[in-house]
Short mmCIF file of C-alpha atoms in Angstrom, two decimals:
data_model
loop_
_atom_site.label_atom_id
_atom_site.label_comp_id
_atom_site.label_asym_id
_atom_site.label_seq_id
_atom_site.Cartn_x
_atom_site.Cartn_y
_atom_site.Cartn_z
CA MET A 596 0.00 0.00 0.00
CA GLY A 597 1.22 3.50 -0.82
CA ILE A 598 1.73 6.29 1.71
CA LYS A 599 -1.43 8.11 0.68
CA GLU A 600 -3.64 5.03 1.05
CA ILE A 601 -2.27 4.24 4.48
CA GLN A 602 -2.83 7.84 5.56
CA GLU A 603 -6.47 7.67 4.40
CA GLU A 604 -6.92 4.43 6.31
CA ILE A 605 -5.64 6.07 9.52
CA VAL A 606 -7.89 9.10 9.04
CA ASP A 607 -10.84 6.69 8.67
CA GLU A 608 -9.90 4.79 11.82
CA PHE A 609 -9.61 7.95 13.87
CA SER A 610 -12.96 9.26 12.67
CA MET A 611 -14.70 6.25 14.21
CA PHE A 612 -13.82 7.27 17.76
CA GLU A 613 -16.20 9.41 19.76
CA ASP A 614 -13.76 11.33 21.89
CA TRP A 615 -10.12 11.87 22.56
CA MET A 616 -9.96 9.44 25.46
CA GLN A 617 -10.82 6.67 22.97
CA ARG A 618 -8.22 7.95 20.53
CA TYR A 619 -5.64 7.98 23.30
CA GLU A 620 -6.61 4.42 24.21
CA TYR A 621 -6.08 3.45 20.58
CA MET A 622 -2.69 5.16 20.42
CA ILE A 623 -1.63 3.43 23.64
CA GLU A 624 -2.58 0.07 22.12
CA LEU A 625 -0.58 0.94 19.00
CA GLY A 626 2.31 1.94 21.21
CA LYS A 627 2.25 -1.36 23.04
CA SER A 628 2.30 -3.28 19.74
CA LEU A 629 5.18 -1.29 18.21
CA PRO A 630 7.96 -3.66 17.14
CA LEU A 631 10.91 -2.77 19.30
CA ILE A 632 14.09 -1.25 18.02
CA ASP A 633 17.23 -3.35 18.40
CA GLU A 634 18.81 -2.39 21.76
CA LYS A 635 22.11 -1.60 20.03
CA TYR A 636 20.41 1.31 18.23
CA LYS A 637 19.10 2.87 21.45
CA ILE A 638 22.06 5.21 21.64
CA ASP A 639 22.22 8.95 22.21
CA GLY A 640 23.08 9.52 18.54
CA ASN A 641 19.68 8.14 17.55
CA ILE A 642 17.66 10.26 19.98
CA ILE A 643 15.29 12.79 18.46
CA LYS A 644 15.51 16.06 20.35
CA GLY A 645 12.45 18.13 21.19
CA CYS A 646 10.49 15.58 23.21
CA GLN A 647 9.85 15.51 26.98
CA SER A 648 10.17 11.78 26.55
CA LYS A 649 13.05 10.03 24.82
CA VAL A 650 12.61 8.80 21.24
CA TRP A 651 15.08 6.64 19.35
CA VAL A 652 14.76 6.04 15.62
CA HIS A 653 16.82 3.76 13.41
CA ALA A 654 16.55 3.50 9.63
CA GLU A 655 17.96 1.00 7.16
CA LEU A 656 17.47 0.11 3.52
CA GLU A 657 15.93 -3.25 2.61
CA GLY A 658 16.16 -3.49 -1.17
CA ASP A 659 14.85 -0.19 -2.48
CA LYS A 660 12.70 0.46 0.60
CA LEU A 661 13.46 2.24 3.82
CA VAL A 662 12.57 0.45 7.06
CA PHE A 663 12.20 2.37 10.30
CA THR A 664 12.30 0.97 13.81
CA ALA A 665 11.83 3.12 16.89
CA ASP A 666 11.16 3.20 20.60
CA SER A 667 10.30 5.64 23.36
CA ASP A 668 10.22 5.56 27.14
CA ALA A 669 6.66 6.97 27.06
CA ILE A 670 3.79 4.87 25.73
CA ILE A 671 1.69 7.61 24.10
CA THR A 672 4.80 8.78 22.28
CA LYS A 673 5.30 5.20 21.14
CA GLY A 674 1.75 5.26 19.80
CA ILE A 675 2.51 8.38 17.79
CA ILE A 676 5.68 6.79 16.43
CA ALA A 677 3.73 3.65 15.58
CA ILE A 678 1.38 5.73 13.42
CA LEU A 679 4.29 7.44 11.66
CA ILE A 680 6.08 4.14 11.09
CA ARG A 681 2.95 2.59 9.66
CA VAL A 682 2.83 5.45 7.15
CA PHE A 683 6.47 5.83 6.26
CA SER A 684 8.20 2.50 6.89
CA ASN A 685 8.64 0.05 4.02
CA GLN A 686 8.34 2.84 1.47
CA LYS A 687 10.75 4.09 -1.17
CA PRO A 688 12.85 7.03 0.08
CA GLN A 689 11.68 9.25 -2.81
CA ASP A 690 8.03 8.56 -1.93
CA ILE A 691 8.73 9.54 1.67
CA ILE A 692 10.38 12.76 0.52
CA ASP A 693 7.45 13.58 -1.80
CA SER A 694 4.71 12.75 0.72
CA ASP A 695 2.76 15.34 2.64
CA THR A 696 1.66 15.06 6.27
CA LYS A 697 -1.81 16.58 6.03
CA PHE A 698 -3.25 13.45 7.66
CA ILE A 699 -1.79 14.60 10.99
CA ASP A 700 -3.96 17.71 10.86
CA GLU A 701 -6.93 15.72 9.59
CA ILE A 702 -6.94 13.39 12.58
CA GLY A 703 -6.44 16.40 14.86
CA LEU A 704 -3.37 14.86 16.42
CA LYS A 705 -1.36 18.03 16.85
CA GLU A 706 -4.05 20.06 18.57
CA HIS A 707 -4.75 17.27 21.03
CA LEU A 708 -1.16 16.90 22.06
CA SER A 709 0.54 19.16 24.55
CA PRO A 710 2.73 21.79 22.86
CA THR A 711 5.95 19.95 23.72
CA ARG A 712 4.58 16.70 22.31
CA ALA A 713 3.33 18.45 19.17
CA ASN A 714 6.84 19.86 18.70
CA GLY A 715 8.19 16.35 19.20
CA LEU A 716 5.84 15.07 16.49
CA VAL A 717 7.14 17.71 14.06
CA SER A 718 10.73 16.74 14.94
CA MET A 719 9.93 13.06 14.37
CA VAL A 720 8.46 13.67 10.91
CA LYS A 721 11.42 15.87 10.03
CA GLN A 722 13.84 13.17 11.18
CA LEU A 723 12.12 10.44 9.10
CA LYS A 724 12.29 12.70 6.03
CA MET A 725 15.96 13.45 6.71
CA TYR A 726 16.69 9.73 6.72
CA ALA A 727 14.81 9.40 3.41
CA ILE A 728 16.87 12.21 1.86
CA ALA A 729 20.11 10.64 3.09
CA TYR A 730 19.25 7.18 1.72
CA GLN A 731 17.91 8.57 -1.55
CA THR A 732 21.28 10.24 -2.08
CA GLN A 733 22.91 6.89 -1.41
CA LEU A 734 20.61 5.14 -3.95
CA ASN A 735 21.42 7.77 -6.58
CA MET B 1486 -12.07 42.53 53.10
CA GLU B 1487 -12.99 41.36 56.58
CA LYS B 1488 -11.53 38.21 58.00
CA THR B 1489 -14.10 35.43 58.15
CA THR B 1490 -13.90 31.73 58.88
CA PHE B 1491 -11.82 29.92 56.26
CA ASN B 1492 -14.08 28.31 53.70
CA PRO B 1493 -12.59 27.07 50.42
CA ILE B 1494 -16.01 26.97 48.74
CA THR B 1495 -16.53 30.70 49.36
CA ILE B 1496 -12.93 31.45 48.39
CA ARG B 1497 -13.30 29.61 45.07
CA LYS B 1498 -15.96 32.12 44.05
CA ASP B 1499 -13.21 34.77 43.91
CA PHE B 1500 -11.47 32.89 41.08
CA PRO B 1501 -13.43 33.09 37.79
CA ILE B 1502 -11.08 30.68 36.01
CA LEU B 1503 -12.05 27.83 38.36
CA ASN B 1504 -15.51 27.76 36.70
CA ARG B 1505 -14.21 26.79 33.30
CA LYS B 1506 -14.18 23.41 31.68
CA VAL B 1507 -11.22 21.69 30.06
CA ASN B 1508 -11.81 18.95 27.50
CA GLY B 1509 -15.44 18.86 28.59
CA ASN B 1510 -14.63 18.34 32.26
CA PRO B 1511 -14.64 20.82 35.14
CA LEU B 1512 -11.11 22.17 35.57
CA VAL B 1513 -9.14 20.72 38.48
CA TYR B 1514 -6.15 23.02 38.77
CA PHE B 1515 -3.23 21.36 40.55
CA ASP B 1516 -0.38 23.27 38.92
CA ASN B 1517 -0.24 26.04 41.48
CA ALA B 1518 3.51 25.74 42.08
CA ALA B 1519 4.01 26.77 38.44
CA THR B 1520 1.47 29.61 38.50
CA SER B 1521 -1.33 30.34 40.92
CA GLN B 1522 -4.69 31.59 39.74
CA THR B 1523 -5.80 35.21 40.02
CA PRO B 1524 -8.74 36.33 42.17
CA GLN B 1525 -11.30 38.84 40.86
CA GLN B 1526 -10.03 41.38 43.43
CA VAL B 1527 -6.62 41.41 41.69
CA ILE B 1528 -8.11 41.32 38.18
CA ASP B 1529 -10.19 44.40 39.15
CA VAL B 1530 -7.04 46.26 40.18
CA ILE B 1531 -5.43 45.49 36.81
CA VAL B 1532 -8.55 46.66 34.92
CA ASP B 1533 -8.76 49.78 37.10
CA TYR B 1534 -5.14 50.67 36.37
CA TYR B 1535 -5.55 50.55 32.59
CA SER B 1536 -9.04 52.08 32.72
CA ASN B 1537 -8.28 55.01 35.02
CA TYR B 1538 -4.68 55.96 35.71
CA ASN B 1539 -2.29 54.32 33.24
CA ALA B 1540 0.76 56.61 32.99
CA ASN B 1541 4.50 56.53 33.35
CA ILE B 1542 5.73 56.94 36.89
CA HIS B 1543 8.22 59.08 38.81
CA ARG B 1544 8.85 61.58 36.02
CA GLY B 1545 5.50 62.99 34.94
CA VAL B 1546 4.20 66.38 35.99
CA HIS B 1547 0.56 65.45 35.41
CA ALA B 1548 -2.14 63.97 37.62
CA LEU B 1549 -2.26 60.47 36.13
CA SER B 1550 1.49 60.05 36.52
CA GLN B 1551 1.25 61.16 40.13
CA GLU B 1552 -1.60 58.72 40.85
CA ALA B 1553 0.26 55.85 39.21
CA THR B 1554 3.46 56.74 41.10
CA ASP B 1555 1.60 56.87 44.41
CA LYS B 1556 -0.07 53.51 43.86
CA TYR B 1557 3.20 51.91 42.74
CA GLU B 1558 5.09 53.20 45.76
CA GLN B 1559 2.22 52.17 48.05
CA ALA B 1560 2.58 48.66 46.63
CA ARG B 1561 6.28 48.73 47.49
CA ILE B 1562 5.39 49.59 51.08
CA LYS B 1563 2.81 46.78 51.20
CA ILE B 1564 5.51 44.35 50.08
CA GLN B 1565 7.99 45.83 52.55
CA LYS B 1566 5.52 45.37 55.41
CA HIS B 1567 4.51 41.89 54.32
CA PHE B 1568 8.10 40.63 54.40
CA ASN B 1569 9.03 42.98 57.24
CA ALA B 1570 11.92 44.67 55.43
CA ALA B 1571 13.45 47.51 57.45
CA LYS B 1572 13.17 50.07 54.61
CA PRO B 1573 10.88 50.37 51.56
CA TYR B 1574 13.91 50.91 49.30
CA GLU B 1575 15.24 47.48 50.26
CA VAL B 1576 12.42 46.14 48.07
CA ILE B 1577 13.46 46.17 44.41
CA PHE B 1578 10.74 45.50 41.86
CA THR B 1579 11.87 42.87 39.33
CA SER B 1580 10.19 40.72 36.70
CA GLY B 1581 10.34 37.77 39.09
CA THR B 1582 12.69 35.46 40.93
CA THR B 1583 14.87 34.68 37.89
CA HIS B 1584 15.48 38.37 37.29
CA SER B 1585 16.14 38.93 41.02
CA ILE B 1586 18.76 36.17 41.17
CA ASN B 1587 20.46 37.33 37.98
CA LEU B 1588 20.63 40.87 39.36
CA VAL B 1589 22.50 39.66 42.45
CA ALA B 1590 24.71 37.20 40.55
CA ASN B 1591 25.69 39.93 38.12
CA GLY B 1592 26.52 42.29 40.98
CA PHE B 1593 28.84 39.76 42.59
CA SER B 1594 30.94 39.62 39.41
CA SER B 1595 32.74 42.72 40.62
CA ILE B 1596 33.11 41.43 44.19
CA LEU B 1597 34.34 37.84 43.75
CA LYS B 1598 37.82 36.72 42.80
CA ALA B 1599 39.18 33.41 41.51
CA GLY B 1600 39.17 30.71 44.19
CA ASP B 1601 36.25 32.19 46.17
CA GLU B 1602 33.63 29.58 46.99
CA LEU B 1603 29.87 29.56 46.49
CA ILE B 1604 27.57 26.97 48.03
CA VAL B 1605 24.32 25.81 46.45
CA SER B 1606 21.83 23.19 47.62
CA ALA B 1607 21.19 19.98 45.69
CA MET B 1608 17.50 20.76 45.31
CA GLU B 1609 17.56 24.07 43.45
CA HIS B 1610 15.50 25.23 40.50
CA HIS B 1611 17.70 25.86 37.46
CA SER B 1612 17.16 29.60 37.98
CA ASN B 1613 19.10 29.33 41.24
CA ILE B 1614 21.92 27.29 39.66
CA VAL B 1615 22.65 28.62 36.19
CA PRO B 1616 23.18 32.35 37.04
CA TRP B 1617 25.75 31.27 39.66
CA GLN B 1618 27.49 28.91 37.25
CA MET B 1619 27.74 31.81 34.82
CA LEU B 1620 29.15 33.93 37.67
CA CYS B 1621 31.75 31.22 38.41
CA GLU B 1622 32.75 31.15 34.74
CA ARG B 1623 33.24 34.91 34.77
CA THR B 1624 35.16 35.13 38.05
CA GLY B 1625 36.89 31.77 38.55
CA ALA B 1626 34.90 31.17 41.74
CA ILE B 1627 34.09 27.56 42.68
CA LEU B 1628 30.59 26.11 43.12
CA LYS B 1629 30.02 23.52 45.89
CA VAL B 1630 26.84 21.54 46.51
CA ILE B 1631 25.02 20.64 49.75
CA PRO B 1632 23.84 17.05 49.19
CA MET B 1633 20.39 15.76 50.14
CA SER B 1634 18.89 12.59 51.58
CA GLU B 1635 16.52 10.10 49.95
CA GLU B 1636 13.63 11.86 51.76
CA GLY B 1637 14.59 15.09 50.05
CA GLU B 1638 16.15 16.86 53.03
CA LEU B 1639 19.44 18.75 52.96
CA LEU B 1640 22.31 17.12 54.85
CA LEU B 1641 23.27 19.95 57.17
CA ASP B 1642 26.37 18.19 58.56
CA GLU B 1643 27.72 18.10 55.00
CA TYR B 1644 26.83 21.78 54.61
CA TYR B 1645 28.84 22.73 57.71
CA LYS B 1646 31.85 20.87 56.26
CA LEU B 1647 31.65 22.94 53.06
CA LEU B 1648 31.71 26.27 54.89
CA SER B 1649 35.06 27.99 55.27
CA GLY B 1650 36.73 31.38 55.15
CA GLU B 1651 36.66 31.06 51.34
CA THR B 1652 32.86 30.87 51.27
CA LYS B 1653 31.45 34.13 49.95
CA LEU B 1654 27.87 33.26 49.10
CA VAL B 1655 25.31 30.60 49.95
CA PHE B 1656 22.06 30.23 48.01
CA CYS B 1657 19.22 27.91 48.65
CA ASN B 1658 15.48 27.79 48.18
CA HIS B 1659 13.15 28.25 51.10
CA VAL B 1660 10.90 25.56 49.65
CA SER B 1661 11.83 23.09 46.88
CA ASN B 1662 9.61 23.45 43.80
CA ALA B 1663 10.01 19.80 42.82
CA LEU B 1664 9.71 18.16 46.26
CA GLY B 1665 7.92 20.66 48.49
CA THR B 1666 10.57 20.37 51.23
CA VAL B 1667 10.70 23.39 53.55
CA ASN B 1668 14.41 23.95 54.14
CA PRO B 1669 15.82 25.02 57.54
CA ILE B 1670 16.89 28.39 56.15
CA LYS B 1671 17.43 30.10 59.50
CA THR B 1672 20.07 27.49 60.40
CA ILE B 1673 21.61 27.78 56.93
CA ILE B 1674 21.74 31.59 57.13
CA ASP B 1675 23.25 31.68 60.64
CA ALA B 1676 25.98 29.16 59.76
CA ALA B 1677 26.90 31.11 56.60
CA HIS B 1678 27.11 34.37 58.54
CA GLU B 1679 29.51 32.78 61.00
CA VAL B 1680 32.08 32.46 58.21
CA GLY B 1681 31.20 35.88 56.80
CA ALA B 1682 29.29 34.64 53.72
CA ALA B 1683 26.18 36.33 52.32
CA VAL B 1684 22.99 34.32 51.78
CA LEU B 1685 20.36 34.51 49.06
CA ILE B 1686 17.13 32.62 49.68
CA ASP B 1687 14.88 31.85 46.72
CA GLY B 1688 11.45 32.33 48.24
CA ALA B 1689 9.43 31.72 45.06
CA GLN B 1690 7.83 28.50 46.33
CA ALA B 1691 7.61 29.55 49.98
CA ALA B 1692 5.92 32.93 49.57
CA PRO B 1693 2.47 31.50 48.66
CA HIS B 1694 2.44 29.44 51.87
CA ILE B 1695 4.77 31.02 54.43
CA LYS B 1696 5.09 34.66 55.44
CA ALA B 1697 8.84 35.17 55.69
CA ASP B 1698 10.23 37.84 58.02
CA VAL B 1699 13.47 38.94 56.39
CA GLN B 1700 14.74 40.78 59.48
CA GLU B 1701 14.10 37.87 61.81
CA LEU B 1702 15.76 35.53 59.29
CA ASP B 1703 18.62 38.04 58.97
CA VAL B 1704 18.76 37.03 55.31
CA ASP B 1705 20.85 39.14 52.91
CA PHE B 1706 18.69 38.59 49.82
CA TYR B 1707 15.21 37.09 49.43
CA THR B 1708 13.43 36.67 46.08
CA VAL B 1709 9.75 36.26 45.21
CA SER B 1710 7.58 35.92 42.06
CA ALA B 1711 4.13 37.54 42.21
CA HIS B 1712 2.48 35.04 39.88
CA LYS B 1713 2.91 32.22 42.38
CA MET B 1714 0.91 34.12 45.00
CA CYS B 1715 -2.25 35.27 43.23
CA GLY B 1716 -0.48 38.12 41.44
CA PRO B 1717 0.34 38.74 37.77
CA THR B 1718 3.14 37.16 35.73
CA GLY B 1719 6.28 39.13 34.89
CA GLU B 1720 6.41 40.72 38.34
CA GLY B 1721 8.36 39.98 41.48
CA MET B 1722 10.75 41.40 43.99
CA LEU B 1723 14.23 41.26 45.29
CA TYR B 1724 14.71 42.06 48.94
CA GLY B 1725 18.27 43.03 49.76
CA LYS B 1726 19.80 44.42 52.92
CA GLU B 1727 20.60 48.09 52.37
CA GLU B 1728 24.35 47.58 52.89
CA TRP B 1729 24.42 44.85 50.25
CA LEU B 1730 22.33 46.77 47.73
CA ASN B 1731 24.69 49.72 48.13
CA LYS B 1732 27.69 47.46 47.56
CA LEU B 1733 26.35 45.88 44.35
CA PRO B 1734 26.74 47.79 41.08
CA PRO B 1735 23.63 48.48 38.93
CA TYR B 1736 22.43 45.58 36.80
CA GLN B 1737 21.03 47.41 33.79
CA GLY B 1738 21.65 50.93 32.58
CA GLY B 1739 18.94 53.24 31.31
CA GLY B 1740 16.37 55.78 32.38
CA GLU B 1741 15.13 55.99 35.97
CA MET B 1742 18.36 54.58 37.46
CA ILE B 1743 20.50 57.69 37.03
CA ALA B 1744 21.21 60.78 39.12
CA GLU B 1745 23.07 62.71 36.44
CA VAL B 1746 24.24 61.80 32.93
CA THR B 1747 26.97 63.51 30.95
CA PHE B 1748 29.12 61.89 28.28
CA ALA B 1749 32.05 62.14 30.68
CA LYS B 1750 30.37 60.37 33.62
CA THR B 1751 27.03 59.13 34.89
CA THR B 1752 26.14 58.97 38.56
CA TYR B 1753 23.53 56.51 39.70
CA ALA B 1754 20.27 57.09 41.48
CA ASP B 1755 19.74 56.04 45.08
CA LEU B 1756 18.00 52.84 46.10
CA PRO B 1757 15.71 51.37 44.92
CA HIS B 1758 15.87 53.20 41.54
CA LYS B 1759 19.50 52.24 40.96
CA PHE B 1760 18.23 48.73 40.16
CA GLU B 1761 15.04 49.73 38.36
CA ALA B 1762 16.17 50.94 34.94
CA GLY B 1763 13.51 51.71 32.37
CA THR B 1764 9.74 51.82 32.70
CA PRO B 1765 8.80 49.00 35.05
CA ASN B 1766 5.75 46.74 35.05
CA ILE B 1767 3.75 49.42 36.87
CA CYS B 1768 0.42 47.65 36.76
CA GLY B 1769 2.16 44.42 37.78
CA GLY B 1770 3.68 46.03 40.87
CA ILE B 1771 0.35 47.51 41.95
CA ALA B 1772 -1.41 44.18 41.33
CA PHE B 1773 1.30 42.37 43.33
CA GLY B 1774 0.41 44.62 46.25
CA ALA B 1775 -3.28 43.80 45.75
CA ALA B 1776 -2.48 40.08 45.73
CA LEU B 1777 -0.74 40.42 49.09
CA ASP B 1778 -3.78 42.32 50.42
CA TYR B 1779 -6.01 39.50 49.20
CA MET B 1780 -3.96 36.71 50.78
CA ASN B 1781 -3.43 38.61 54.03
CA ALA B 1782 -7.17 39.21 54.32
CA ILE B 1783 -7.66 35.43 54.24
CA GLY B 1784 -4.67 34.99 56.53
CA PHE B 1785 -1.44 33.09 55.98
CA LYS B 1786 -1.94 31.00 59.11
CA GLU B 1787 -5.39 29.95 57.91
CA ILE B 1788 -4.03 29.22 54.43
CA ALA B 1789 -1.15 27.13 55.81
CA ALA B 1790 -3.42 25.16 58.15
CA TYR B 1791 -5.88 24.32 55.39
CA GLU B 1792 -3.18 23.45 52.86
CA HIS B 1793 -1.55 21.19 55.42
CA GLU B 1794 -4.86 19.37 55.85
CA LEU B 1795 -5.20 19.06 52.05
CA LEU B 1796 -1.61 17.78 51.74
CA HIS B 1797 -2.23 15.17 54.41
CA TYR B 1798 -5.46 14.02 52.77
CA ALA B 1799 -3.98 13.93 49.26
CA THR B 1800 -0.87 12.04 50.41
CA GLU B 1801 -3.00 9.46 52.19
CA GLN B 1802 -5.34 9.00 49.21
CA LEU B 1803 -2.55 8.84 46.62
CA LEU B 1804 -0.69 6.20 48.59
CA THR B 1805 -3.71 3.88 48.29
CA ILE B 1806 -2.81 3.55 44.58
CA GLU B 1807 -0.63 0.51 44.07
CA GLY B 1808 2.82 1.22 42.61
CA LEU B 1809 2.67 4.95 43.41
CA ARG B 1810 5.80 6.45 44.92
CA ILE B 1811 6.05 9.96 46.32
CA TYR B 1812 9.35 11.83 45.91
CA GLY B 1813 10.04 14.25 48.72
CA THR B 1814 8.81 12.82 52.01
CA SER B 1815 10.21 15.35 54.44
CA LYS B 1816 8.08 15.98 57.52
CA SER B 1817 8.32 19.65 56.74
CA LYS B 1818 6.56 20.19 53.40
CA THR B 1819 4.27 22.58 51.60
CA SER B 1820 1.31 21.21 49.61
CA VAL B 1821 3.38 19.80 46.73
CA ILE B 1822 3.28 16.11 45.83
CA SER B 1823 5.73 14.78 43.27
CA PHE B 1824 5.06 11.18 42.30
CA ASN B 1825 5.43 8.41 39.76
CA ILE B 1826 3.70 5.10 39.18
CA GLU B 1827 5.92 2.16 38.48
CA GLY B 1828 6.08 1.43 34.75
CA ILE B 1829 4.37 4.67 33.69
CA HIS B 1830 6.16 7.65 32.17
CA PRO B 1831 5.12 10.88 33.95
CA TYR B 1832 4.39 12.49 30.61
CA ASP B 1833 1.85 9.80 29.72
CA MET B 1834 0.13 10.22 33.08
CA GLY B 1835 -0.01 14.01 32.64
CA SER B 1836 -1.46 13.71 29.13
CA ILE B 1837 -4.33 11.47 30.22
CA LEU B 1838 -5.06 13.61 33.29
CA ASP B 1839 -5.22 16.66 31.00
CA LYS B 1840 -7.89 14.97 28.90
CA LEU B 1841 -9.85 14.54 32.13
CA GLY B 1842 -9.56 18.26 32.90
CA ILE B 1843 -6.89 17.84 35.58
CA ALA B 1844 -3.90 20.19 35.30
CA VAL B 1845 -0.66 18.83 36.77
CA ARG B 1846 2.93 19.43 35.81
CA THR B 1847 5.14 16.68 34.44
CA GLY B 1848 8.85 16.52 33.71
CA HIS B 1849 11.96 17.58 35.56
CA HIS B 1850 10.40 20.79 36.94
CA CYS B 1851 13.54 22.74 35.99
CA ALA B 1852 15.39 20.77 38.65
CA GLN B 1853 17.29 18.14 36.67
CA PRO B 1854 19.84 17.46 39.44
CA ILE B 1855 16.99 16.17 41.65
CA MET B 1856 15.76 13.84 38.90
CA ASP B 1857 19.33 12.59 38.38
CA PHE B 1858 19.54 11.97 42.13
CA TYR B 1859 16.48 9.70 42.01
CA LYS B 1860 17.50 8.32 38.56
CA ILE B 1861 14.12 9.14 37.00
CA PRO B 1862 13.22 11.11 33.85
CA GLY B 1863 10.79 13.27 35.80
CA THR B 1864 7.74 13.15 38.02
CA VAL B 1865 4.08 14.08 37.98
CA ARG B 1866 3.64 17.02 40.32
CA ALA B 1867 0.34 17.98 41.89
CA SER B 1868 0.67 21.27 43.74
CA LEU B 1869 -2.32 22.25 45.83
CA SER B 1870 -3.50 25.67 46.84
CA PHE B 1871 -5.91 27.07 49.43
CA TYR B 1872 -8.69 27.25 46.80
CA ASN B 1873 -8.47 23.51 46.05
CA THR B 1874 -10.74 21.00 47.77
CA LYS B 1875 -10.72 17.41 48.97
CA ASP B 1876 -13.32 16.67 46.28
CA GLU B 1877 -10.78 17.72 43.68
CA VAL B 1878 -8.21 15.42 45.28
CA ASP B 1879 -10.75 12.60 44.85
CA VAL B 1880 -11.11 13.51 41.15
CA LEU B 1881 -7.31 13.35 40.80
CA VAL B 1882 -7.10 9.96 42.49
CA ALA B 1883 -9.89 8.56 40.27
CA GLY B 1884 -8.16 10.08 37.21
CA ILE B 1885 -4.83 8.46 38.08
CA LYS B 1886 -6.54 5.09 38.53
CA ARG B 1887 -8.24 5.43 35.14
CA ALA B 1888 -4.99 6.49 33.45
CA LYS B 1889 -3.12 3.66 35.12
CA ALA B 1890 -5.62 1.11 33.78
CA MET B 1891 -5.13 2.51 30.26
CA LEU B 1892 -1.36 2.82 30.37
CA LEU B 1893 -0.25 -0.42 32.01
#
């Protein structure tokens, strides 16, 4: 599935919930099911700055696709990462670079996060795109 | 306002913000150690200032300027009396505790020399650490730390060992913002004076709960932020003993702080104006005075007694939650409870509580050394005020239980 389709799927899922407590519950479940990052990648160099909680992200190429793994010490943050990974992992770097992130606004994620967490979300998206740019350069 | 029997339900009516809803739920405001709420009586003073006598002070020839000057200087006297300073000009208006501390730290740049020693406590807010570290970098002075116990109490025996003839300054908070510990400042001040060191006490977290008497304490500097005691943000004070304020050079140059300016030489104004360059937060100063009037009308003894009862109740109720640990268990505490639940990140807990309309603070509370001491990323902090109720504590406890069920 392409990035756009996955984003639409997530927007649909979020629209089914009645309130933000339910959405939080969903994100927590996603967070709990996030495949863990290999411990050896949980190093300071892989920490994304701008979060009150710690976030580690690791990226590697499998064939022509970029695979992300990540972890956080906070579960809601893990849920947010899980959503981003579902959208951007296993995609071609160029597709990641070309994609937009309107779905984040559509599900209302940013406005329902605290300002520090919303900043963290922006940093995470930026970091995933940076990885895509770096690996695209490598592929070229 | 006449003194009546303490009743939190009546008092709550003074605070319009407490009627609002957050995320569809009635607001439960437990972030008072970060900023207290503002009673209508203080809001009215702010509105009155801008509606009726907004003008620049001290220099104007006209009526509005005179009225504003009078009210501002009356506020200074209210603050002087509240903290029992010997002279009104020992009260310097600042933008808050951070500004007050930086003013003193900057002044000591010209007094200290390399090798002089400064002593700080292990439980300081960053605002009472960083300005002094910057001072040490500038002067070559050395910073030493009074360690603390697991309960969150300063180890005084270790403090006495640090004191020597080289000690020039000791700074410590009256009450810890992250733990709520009330520090034995009188003992700390007396011991510092024995070796000839000056003492600055950060009173930001104490002032909303304890009426400090600066003369009885014999403290050299005492700092307060108005917004933690029912006043406006961006306003506070520095108390300094006259002899010290005369010794320190001005912090900022500008209007108001001068006696005479020529291009050859400028002479500085007398206290307090020497430290009050530029147009101050006039309305803020007047409203700070009104906030003190408001709290004094209720009574600091009454406030402390009720908050103590709330603290006791909240501590007891929170400890019924399995896996909950409270950080800062000193017998001498203000109504601040810092806690974590095993396996739950404080930030997650705070986010869920917010959705339930409960405002707490999460994180390191600008006191990273304390978090490092306990080896935790942060805590959830519920800080209670005299306008909070036991019913609200029950809402918090139920909220934590609900969040815990979701998060674990």
